[in-house]
């Protein structure tokens, strides 16, 4: 038995590694247990980072092939070296994951490589390559993340039928990629392979893509993706898949029932959501309660068992890296006796397609359902000089403000750099900003952020440039 940890974190993803570093800053003696062989979790290894690198690289390829000529930049013989693109991605991933090992050393966090199992409050067994270690600790923080949700009848082999992990590793550009699930992963990975030359068809169970986002965003996104060559089958379910020598035959039918049809693909991506990962953690033995797979916690991230805490994808809420990170920080601050909290109304979410889609706060549909009176300010990027000068005019900024108090309740952007622009509004919302506060803040010219200011002005019909 090894004594003396204040905290053992199980899982070295954005939730776990950030919690471990923050806990060490607070003076705790911390270990982080990770079984993957590298730190950084889903996000750095097979999620946020490799997908964003492929989005970046495929964008560069597509621009060189189709975008440069208009700008007077003449290119000849632009060709794809997919192997090099994948190596470049792997280099970025390994640089960043090793960076976290460095941060652990700097912050004196013990990195324990192996699979963690909770034996009881204060006891974690780690299965090592050879043998095991038993860690003795005051607190345990579960940050074991999530995995791709399987679709019955569509067996993943990570070659022809892939999850996002396989879609980040394809050896050649498929002639036709069918994406099951028109959510974030489906659209981001679909965009990568579309830009590299694949025909992409999205099959979505509901009657719209990005179904949790503001309806106007999802409608605009679908229109823009159609222009980019995507095709869509909405309100459709996949009932079976047969792998053939050349590809995959899918059987689909209307979600409400009806005549079945066959859809052929070279590669099928299953991206119908993710589910919490708690296999082998010992939760049942220890008596930690779950609800539909998610670990149940109170507002302080404590499970029902004293000394055991949980954060990130394994608990309720949006499955986002920044949400996991912030929960990690707040959980260990609470653990150490500090006051700390997260405003869940101010967590931005971004889809890194081109154009990007970004949201914070409530959608129009949510405000209507809650019976709240609100005002809408909308401004198109067509009327923003910087967007026009940089070749991107699709999309808009939409700000929703309370009719009585003018407090910003939500914002939804589709357009260039939407993911960066949303931060300004999230910050404003954290401070309880009104649309007037944003409208009266001086914004540099010419910037994309001026579209945010104009949308804030538009809440009272005072926009200047549209
Ligand atoms: P994870 O990152 O999943 O980390 C959990 C870690 O725990 C894993 O490394 C796992 O190996 C380890 N583990 C599990 N069980 C044990 C055990 N018993 N013992 C030891 N170790 C264990 N989010 C964004 O915000 N922005 C994005 O752009 C984005 N892009 C994404 C793209 C893709 C393709 C995917 C799949 C996800 C993306 N996400 C994105 C979501 C993001 O990756 C997750 O929300 C985030 O990683 C969750 O962090 P976490 O720490 O809770 O869990
Ligand atoms: P998702 O929840 O975003 O989308 C899943 C989609 O599949 C939904 O539109 C849903 O209606 C549909 N669907 C569900 N069952 C279906 C079925 N049987 N047939 C057809 N369609 C079906 O999940 P996704 O895309 O798998 O991503 C998982 C999570 O990973 C996201 O929720 C997000 O939190 C995170 N992520 C975040 C990214 C970002 O922040 N940019 C990028 C990628 C992933």
Coordinates of N, CA, C and O in Angstrom, one line a residue, residues 33-173:
X33 N -4.1 8.8 -13.0 CA -4.0 7.5 -13.6 C -4.6 7.5 -15.0 O -5.7 7.9 -15.2
X34 N -3.8 7.0 -16.0 CA -4.3 7.0 -17.3 C -3.8 5.7 -18.0 O -2.7 5.4 -17.9
X35 N -4.8 5.1 -18.7 CA -4.5 3.8 -19.3 C -4.1 3.8 -20.8 O -3.7 2.8 -21.3
X36 N -4.3 5.0 -21.4 CA -4.2 5.0 -22.9 C -2.7 4.9 -23.4 O -2.5 4.6 -24.5
X37 N -1.8 5.2 -22.5 CA -0.4 5.3 -22.9 C 0.1 6.7 -23.2 O 1.3 7.0 -23.2
X38 N -0.8 7.6 -23.4 CA -0.5 9.0 -23.6 C -1.5 9.8 -22.8 O -2.7 9.4 -22.6
X39 N -1.1 11.0 -22.4 CA -2.1 11.9 -21.7 C -2.9 12.7 -22.7 O -2.7 12.7 -23.9
X40 N -4.0 13.4 -22.3 CA -4.7 14.2 -23.2 C -6.1 13.7 -23.5 O -7.0 14.4 -24.1
X41 N -6.4 12.4 -23.2 CA -7.7 11.8 -23.4 C -8.2 11.8 -24.8 O -7.4 11.8 -25.7
X42 N -9.5 11.7 -24.9 CA -10.1 11.6 -26.3 C -9.7 12.9 -27.0 O -9.4 12.8 -28.2
X43 N -9.8 14.0 -26.4 CA -9.7 15.3 -27.0 C -8.3 15.4 -27.8 O -8.3 15.7 -29.0
X44 N -7.2 15.2 -27.1 CA -5.9 15.4 -27.7 C -5.6 14.2 -28.6 O -4.9 14.4 -29.7
X45 N -6.0 13.0 -28.3 CA -5.5 11.8 -29.0 C -6.4 11.5 -30.2 O -5.8 11.2 -31.3
X46 N -7.7 11.5 -30.0 CA -8.6 11.1 -31.1 C -9.8 12.0 -31.3 O -10.9 11.5 -31.7
X47 N -9.7 13.2 -30.8 CA -10.9 14.1 -30.8 C -10.6 15.5 -31.4 O -10.2 15.6 -32.5
X48 N -10.7 16.5 -30.5 CA -10.6 17.9 -30.8 C -9.4 18.1 -31.7 O -9.5 18.8 -32.8
X49 N -8.2 17.7 -31.3 CA -7.0 18.2 -31.9 C -6.7 17.5 -33.3 O -6.6 18.2 -34.3
X50 N -6.8 16.2 -33.4 CA -6.6 15.6 -34.7 C -7.6 16.0 -35.7 O -7.4 16.2 -36.9
X51 N -8.9 16.2 -35.2 CA -9.9 16.6 -36.2 C -9.7 18.0 -36.6 O -9.9 18.3 -37.8
X52 N -9.3 18.9 -35.7 CA -9.0 20.3 -36.1 C -7.8 20.4 -37.0 O -7.8 21.2 -37.9
X53 N -6.9 19.5 -36.8 CA -5.7 19.5 -37.8 C -6.1 19.1 -39.2 O -5.8 19.7 -40.1
X54 N -7.0 18.0 -39.2 CA -7.4 17.6 -40.6 C -8.3 18.6 -41.2 O -8.3 18.8 -42.4
X55 N -9.1 19.3 -40.4 CA -10.0 20.4 -40.9 C -9.1 21.5 -41.5 O -9.3 22.0 -42.6
X56 N -8.0 21.8 -40.8 CA -7.1 22.8 -41.2 C -6.4 22.4 -42.5 O -6.3 23.1 -43.5
X57 N -5.9 21.2 -42.5 CA -5.1 20.7 -43.7 C -6.0 20.5 -44.9 O -5.6 20.9 -46.0
X58 N -7.2 20.0 -44.7 CA -8.1 19.8 -45.9 C -8.5 21.1 -46.4 O -8.7 21.3 -47.6
X59 N -8.7 22.1 -45.5 CA -9.1 23.5 -46.0 C -7.9 24.0 -46.9 O -8.2 24.6 -47.9
X60 N -6.7 23.8 -46.4 CA -5.6 24.3 -47.2 C -5.6 23.7 -48.6 O -5.4 24.4 -49.6
X61 N -5.8 22.4 -48.6 CA -5.8 21.7 -49.9 C -6.9 22.2 -50.8 O -6.7 22.5 -52.0
X62 N -8.1 22.3 -50.2 CA -9.2 22.8 -51.0 C -9.0 24.2 -51.5 O -9.4 24.5 -52.7
X63 N -8.5 25.1 -50.7 CA -8.3 26.5 -51.1 C -7.2 26.5 -52.2 O -7.4 27.2 -53.2
X64 N -6.2 25.7 -52.1 CA -5.1 25.7 -53.1 C -5.7 25.3 -54.4 O -5.3 25.8 -55.5
X65 N -6.6 24.3 -54.3 CA -7.2 23.7 -55.6 C -8.3 24.6 -56.2 O -8.4 24.8 -57.4
X66 N -9.1 25.2 -55.3 CA -10.3 25.9 -55.8 C -10.4 27.4 -55.4 O -11.2 28.1 -56.0
X67 N -9.6 27.8 -54.4 CA -9.9 29.2 -53.9 C -8.8 30.2 -54.4 O -9.1 31.4 -54.4
X68 N -7.6 29.7 -54.7 CA -6.5 30.6 -54.9 C -6.6 31.4 -56.2 O -6.3 32.6 -56.3
X69 N -7.1 30.7 -57.3 CA -7.1 31.3 -58.6 C -7.9 32.7 -58.6 O -7.4 33.7 -59.2
X70 N -9.0 32.7 -57.8 CA -9.8 34.0 -57.8 C -9.0 35.1 -57.2 O -9.2 36.3 -57.5
X71 N -8.0 34.8 -56.3 CA -7.2 35.8 -55.7 C -6.0 36.2 -56.5 O -5.2 37.0 -56.1
X72 N -5.9 35.5 -57.7 CA -4.7 35.8 -58.5 C -3.5 35.0 -58.1 O -2.4 35.4 -58.5
X73 N -3.7 34.0 -57.3 CA -2.6 33.2 -56.9 C -2.6 31.9 -57.8 O -3.6 31.1 -57.7
X74 N -1.6 31.8 -58.7 CA -1.6 30.7 -59.7 C -0.9 29.5 -59.1 O 0.3 29.6 -58.7
X75 N -1.6 28.4 -59.0 CA -0.9 27.2 -58.6 C -1.1 26.1 -59.7 O -2.0 26.1 -60.4
X76 N -0.1 25.3 -59.7 CA -0.1 24.2 -60.8 C 0.2 22.9 -60.1 O 1.0 22.8 -59.2
X77 N -0.5 21.8 -60.5 CA -0.2 20.5 -60.0 C -0.5 20.3 -58.5 O 0.3 19.6 -57.9
X78 N -1.5 21.0 -58.0 CA -1.8 20.8 -56.6 C -2.3 19.3 -56.4 O -3.2 18.9 -57.1
X79 N -1.7 18.6 -55.5 CA -2.0 17.2 -55.3 C -2.1 16.9 -53.8 O -1.6 17.6 -53.0
X80 N -2.8 15.8 -53.5 CA -2.9 15.4 -52.1 C -1.9 14.3 -51.8 O -1.8 13.3 -52.5
X81 N -1.2 14.5 -50.7 CA -0.3 13.5 -50.1 C -1.0 13.1 -48.7 O -0.6 13.7 -47.7
X82 N -1.9 12.2 -48.8 CA -2.7 11.9 -47.6 C -1.8 11.3 -46.4 O -2.0 11.6 -45.3
X83 N -0.8 10.5 -46.8 CA 0.2 10.0 -45.8 C 0.8 11.2 -45.0 O 1.0 11.1 -43.8
X84 N 1.3 12.2 -45.8 CA 2.0 13.3 -45.2 C 1.0 14.1 -44.3 O 1.3 14.5 -43.2
X85 N -0.3 14.2 -44.8 CA -1.3 14.9 -44.0 C -1.5 14.2 -42.6 O -1.6 14.8 -41.6
X86 N -1.6 12.9 -42.7 CA -1.8 12.1 -41.5 C -0.5 12.2 -40.6 O -0.6 12.3 -39.3
X87 N 0.7 12.2 -41.2 CA 1.9 12.3 -40.3 C 1.9 13.7 -39.6 O 2.3 13.8 -38.5
X88 N 1.5 14.7 -40.4 CA 1.5 16.0 -39.8 C 0.5 16.1 -38.6 O 0.8 16.6 -37.6
X89 N -0.6 15.4 -38.8 CA -1.6 15.4 -37.7 C -1.0 14.6 -36.5 O -1.1 15.1 -35.4
X90 N -0.4 13.5 -36.8 CA 0.2 12.7 -35.7 C 1.3 13.5 -34.9 O 1.4 13.3 -33.7
X91 N 2.0 14.3 -35.7 CA 3.1 15.1 -35.0 C 2.5 16.1 -34.1 O 3.0 16.3 -33.0
X92 N 1.4 16.7 -34.5 CA 0.8 17.7 -33.7 C 0.2 17.1 -32.4 O 0.4 17.5 -31.3
X93 N -0.4 15.9 -32.6 CA -1.0 15.2 -31.4 C 0.1 14.8 -30.5 O 0.0 15.0 -29.3
X94 N 1.2 14.2 -31.0 CA 2.2 13.7 -30.0 C 2.9 14.9 -29.3 O 3.2 14.8 -28.2
X95 N 3.1 16.0 -30.1 CA 3.7 17.2 -29.4 C 2.9 17.7 -28.3 O 3.4 18.0 -27.2
X96 N 1.6 17.7 -28.5 CA 0.7 18.2 -27.4 C 0.5 17.2 -26.2 O 0.5 17.6 -25.1
X97 N 0.4 15.9 -26.6 CA 0.3 15.0 -25.4 C 1.6 14.9 -24.6 O 1.5 14.9 -23.4
X98 N 2.7 15.0 -25.3 CA 4.0 15.0 -24.5 C 4.1 16.3 -23.7 O 4.6 16.4 -22.6
X99 N 3.5 17.4 -24.2 CA 3.5 18.7 -23.5 C 2.8 18.5 -22.2 O 3.2 19.2 -21.2
X100 N 1.8 17.7 -22.1 CA 1.1 17.5 -20.8 C 1.9 16.7 -19.8 O 1.9 17.0 -18.6
X101 N 2.7 15.8 -20.3 CA 3.7 15.1 -19.4 C 4.6 16.1 -18.8 O 4.9 16.0 -17.6
X102 N 5.1 17.0 -19.7 CA 6.0 18.1 -19.2 C 5.3 18.9 -18.1 O 5.8 19.2 -17.0
X103 N 4.0 19.3 -18.4 CA 3.2 20.1 -17.4 C 3.1 19.3 -16.1 O 3.1 19.9 -15.0
X104 N 2.9 18.0 -16.2 CA 2.8 17.2 -15.0 C 4.1 17.3 -14.1 O 4.0 17.4 -12.9
X105 N 5.2 17.1 -14.9 CA 6.5 17.2 -14.1 C 6.6 18.6 -13.5 O 7.0 18.7 -12.3
X106 N 6.3 19.6 -14.3 CA 6.5 21.0 -13.8 C 5.6 21.2 -12.5 O 6.0 21.9 -11.6
X107 N 4.4 20.6 -12.5 CA 3.5 20.8 -11.4 C 3.6 19.7 -10.4 O 2.7 19.6 -9.5
X108 N 4.5 18.8 -10.5 CA 4.7 17.7 -9.5 C 3.5 16.8 -9.4 O 3.1 16.4 -8.3
X109 N 2.8 16.5 -10.5 CA 1.7 15.5 -10.5 C 2.3 14.2 -10.9 O 3.0 14.1 -11.9
X110 N 2.0 13.2 -10.1 CA 2.5 11.8 -10.5 C 1.7 11.2 -11.5 O 0.4 11.1 -11.4
X111 N 2.3 10.8 -12.7 CA 1.6 10.2 -13.8 C 1.7 8.7 -13.6 O 2.8 8.2 -13.7
X112 N 0.6 8.0 -13.4 CA 0.6 6.6 -13.2 C -0.1 5.9 -14.4 O -1.2 6.1 -14.6
X113 N 0.7 5.2 -15.2 CA 0.2 4.6 -16.4 C -0.4 3.2 -16.2 O 0.3 2.3 -15.8
X114 N -1.7 3.1 -16.4 CA -2.4 1.9 -16.2 C -3.9 2.1 -16.0 O -4.3 3.2 -16.0
X115 N -4.6 1.0 -15.9 CA -6.1 1.1 -15.7 C -6.4 1.2 -14.3 O -6.0 0.3 -13.4
X116 N -7.2 2.2 -13.9 CA -7.6 2.4 -12.5 C -8.9 1.7 -12.2 O -9.8 1.7 -13.0
X117 N -8.9 1.1 -11.0 CA -10.2 0.6 -10.5 C -10.4 1.0 -9.0 O -9.4 0.9 -8.2
X118 N -11.6 1.5 -8.7 CA -11.8 1.9 -7.3 C -12.2 0.7 -6.5 O -13.1 0.0 -6.8
X119 N -11.4 0.5 -5.4 CA -11.6 -0.6 -4.5 C -12.6 -0.2 -3.4 O -13.3 -1.0 -2.9
X120 N -12.6 1.1 -3.1 CA -13.4 1.6 -2.0 C -13.0 3.1 -1.9 O -12.1 3.5 -2.5
X121 N -13.8 3.8 -1.0 CA -13.3 5.2 -0.8 C -11.9 5.2 -0.4 O -11.5 4.5 0.5
X122 N -11.1 6.1 -1.0 CA -9.7 6.2 -0.6 C -8.8 5.2 -1.2 O -7.6 5.2 -0.8
X123 N -9.2 4.2 -2.0 CA -8.3 3.2 -2.5 C -8.5 2.9 -4.0 O -9.6 2.6 -4.5
X124 N -7.4 3.1 -4.7 CA -7.5 2.9 -6.2 C -6.4 1.8 -6.6 O -5.2 2.0 -6.2
X125 N -6.9 0.8 -7.2 CA -5.9 -0.2 -7.7 C -5.6 0.2 -9.2 O -6.5 0.5 -10.0
X126 N -4.3 0.1 -9.5 CA -3.9 0.4 -10.9 C -3.2 -0.8 -11.5 O -2.2 -1.3 -10.9
X127 N -3.8 -1.4 -12.6 CA -3.3 -2.5 -13.2 C -2.2 -2.0 -14.2 O -2.4 -1.2 -15.1
X128 N -0.9 -2.3 -13.9 CA 0.2 -1.8 -14.7 C 0.5 -2.9 -15.8 O 0.0 -4.0 -15.8
X129 N 1.4 -2.5 -16.7 CA 1.9 -3.5 -17.6 C 2.3 -4.8 -17.0 O 2.0 -5.9 -17.4
X130 N 3.1 -4.6 -15.9 CA 3.5 -5.8 -15.1 C 3.0 -5.5 -13.7 O 3.5 -4.5 -13.1
X131 N 2.2 -6.3 -13.1 CA 1.8 -6.1 -11.7 C 0.7 -5.0 -11.5 O 0.1 -4.6 -12.4
X132 N 0.6 -4.6 -10.3 CA -0.3 -3.6 -9.9 C 0.2 -2.7 -8.8 O 1.1 -3.0 -8.1
X133 N -0.5 -1.5 -8.6 CA -0.2 -0.7 -7.5 C -1.5 -0.3 -6.8 O -2.5 -0.2 -7.5
X134 N -1.4 -0.2 -5.5 CA -2.6 0.3 -4.8 C -2.3 1.7 -4.3 O -1.3 1.8 -3.6
X135 N -3.1 2.6 -4.7 CA -2.9 4.0 -4.3 C -3.9 4.3 -3.2 O -5.1 4.1 -3.3
X136 N -3.4 4.9 -2.1 CA -4.2 5.3 -1.0 C -4.4 6.8 -1.0 O -3.4 7.6 -1.2
X137 N -5.6 7.3 -0.9 CA -5.8 8.7 -1.2 C -7.0 9.3 -0.4 O -7.9 8.5 0.0
X138 N -7.0 10.6 -0.1 CA -8.1 11.2 0.6 C -9.3 11.3 -0.4 O -10.4 10.9 0.0
X139 N -9.1 11.8 -1.6 CA -10.2 12.0 -2.6 C -9.9 11.2 -3.8 O -8.7 11.1 -4.2
X140 N -11.0 10.8 -4.5 CA -10.8 10.2 -5.9 C -11.7 11.0 -6.8 O -12.9 11.3 -6.5
X141 N -11.1 11.4 -7.9 CA -11.9 12.2 -8.9 C -12.0 11.3 -10.2 O -11.0 11.0 -10.8
X142 N -13.2 11.0 -10.6 CA -13.4 10.1 -11.8 C -13.6 11.1 -13.0 O -14.4 12.0 -13.0
X143 N -12.7 10.9 -14.0 CA -12.7 11.7 -15.2 C -12.5 10.8 -16.4 O -11.5 11.0 -17.2
X144 N -13.2 9.7 -16.5 CA -12.9 8.7 -17.4 C -13.6 8.9 -18.8 O -13.5 8.0 -19.7
X145 N -14.3 10.0 -19.0 CA -14.7 10.4 -20.3 C -15.8 9.5 -20.9 O -16.7 9.0 -20.3
X146 N -15.7 9.4 -22.3 CA -16.8 8.8 -23.0 C -16.3 8.0 -24.2 O -15.1 8.1 -24.5
X147 N -17.2 7.3 -24.8 CA -16.9 6.5 -26.0 C -18.0 6.7 -27.0 O -19.1 7.0 -26.6
X148 N -17.7 6.3 -28.3 CA -18.8 6.4 -29.3 C -19.9 5.5 -29.0 O -19.7 4.3 -28.6
X149 N -21.2 6.0 -29.2 CA -22.3 5.1 -29.0 C -22.5 4.2 -30.2 O -22.5 4.6 -31.3
X150 N -22.6 2.9 -29.9 CA -22.8 1.9 -31.0 C -24.2 2.0 -31.6 O -25.2 2.3 -30.9
X151 N -24.4 1.6 -32.9 CA -25.7 1.5 -33.5 C -25.9 0.0 -33.8 O -25.2 -0.6 -34.6
X152 N -27.0 -0.5 -33.1 CA -27.2 -1.9 -33.3 C -27.4 -2.3 -34.8 O -28.1 -1.5 -35.5
X153 N -26.8 -3.3 -35.3 CA -26.9 -3.7 -36.7 C -25.9 -3.1 -37.6 O -25.8 -3.5 -38.7
X154 N -25.1 -2.2 -37.0 CA -24.0 -1.5 -37.9 C -22.7 -1.7 -37.1 O -22.3 -0.9 -36.3
X155 N -22.1 -2.9 -37.4 CA -20.9 -3.3 -36.6 C -19.7 -2.5 -37.0 O -19.2 -2.6 -38.2
X156 N -19.1 -1.8 -36.1 CA -17.9 -1.0 -36.4 C -16.6 -1.9 -36.5 O -16.4 -2.8 -35.7
X157 N -15.9 -1.8 -37.6 CA -14.6 -2.5 -37.8 C -13.4 -1.5 -37.9 O -12.3 -1.9 -38.0
X158 N -13.7 -0.2 -37.8 CA -12.8 0.9 -37.9 C -12.0 0.9 -39.3 O -11.0 1.5 -39.4
X159 N -12.6 0.2 -40.3 CA -12.0 0.2 -41.6 C -13.0 0.7 -42.6 O -12.9 1.7 -43.2
X160 N -14.1 -0.1 -42.7 CA -15.2 0.3 -43.7 C -16.3 0.9 -42.9 O -17.0 1.8 -43.4
X161 N -16.5 0.4 -41.7 CA -17.5 1.1 -40.8 C -16.8 1.6 -39.6 O -16.2 0.8 -38.8
X162 N -16.7 2.9 -39.5 CA -15.8 3.5 -38.6 C -16.5 4.4 -37.6 O -17.6 4.9 -37.8
X163 N -15.9 4.7 -36.4 CA -16.3 5.7 -35.5 C -15.4 6.9 -35.9 O -14.6 6.8 -36.9
X164 N -15.5 8.0 -35.1 CA -14.6 9.2 -35.4 C -13.1 8.7 -35.4 O -12.3 9.3 -36.2
X165 N -12.8 7.8 -34.6 CA -11.4 7.4 -34.5 C -10.9 6.8 -35.8 O -9.8 7.2 -36.3
X166 N -11.7 6.0 -36.4 CA -11.3 5.4 -37.7 C -11.4 6.5 -38.8 O -10.6 6.5 -39.7
X167 N -12.3 7.4 -38.7 CA -12.5 8.5 -39.7 C -11.3 9.4 -39.7 O -11.1 10.1 -40.6
X168 N -10.5 9.4 -38.6 CA -9.3 10.3 -38.5 C -8.1 9.6 -39.1 O -7.0 10.1 -39.1
X169 N -8.3 8.3 -39.5 CA -7.1 7.5 -39.9 C -7.3 6.8 -41.2 O -6.6 5.9 -41.5
X170 N -8.3 7.2 -42.0 CA -8.5 6.5 -43.3 C -7.3 6.5 -44.2 O -6.6 7.5 -44.3
X171 N -7.0 5.4 -44.8 CA -5.8 5.2 -45.6 C -5.9 5.9 -47.0 O -5.0 6.2 -47.6
X172 N -7.2 5.9 -47.5 CA -7.4 6.7 -48.7 C -8.7 7.4 -48.7 O -9.6 7.1 -47.9
X173 N -8.9 8.3 -49.6 CA -10.1 9.1 -49.7 C -11.2 8.2 -50.2 O -11.1 7.7 -51.4

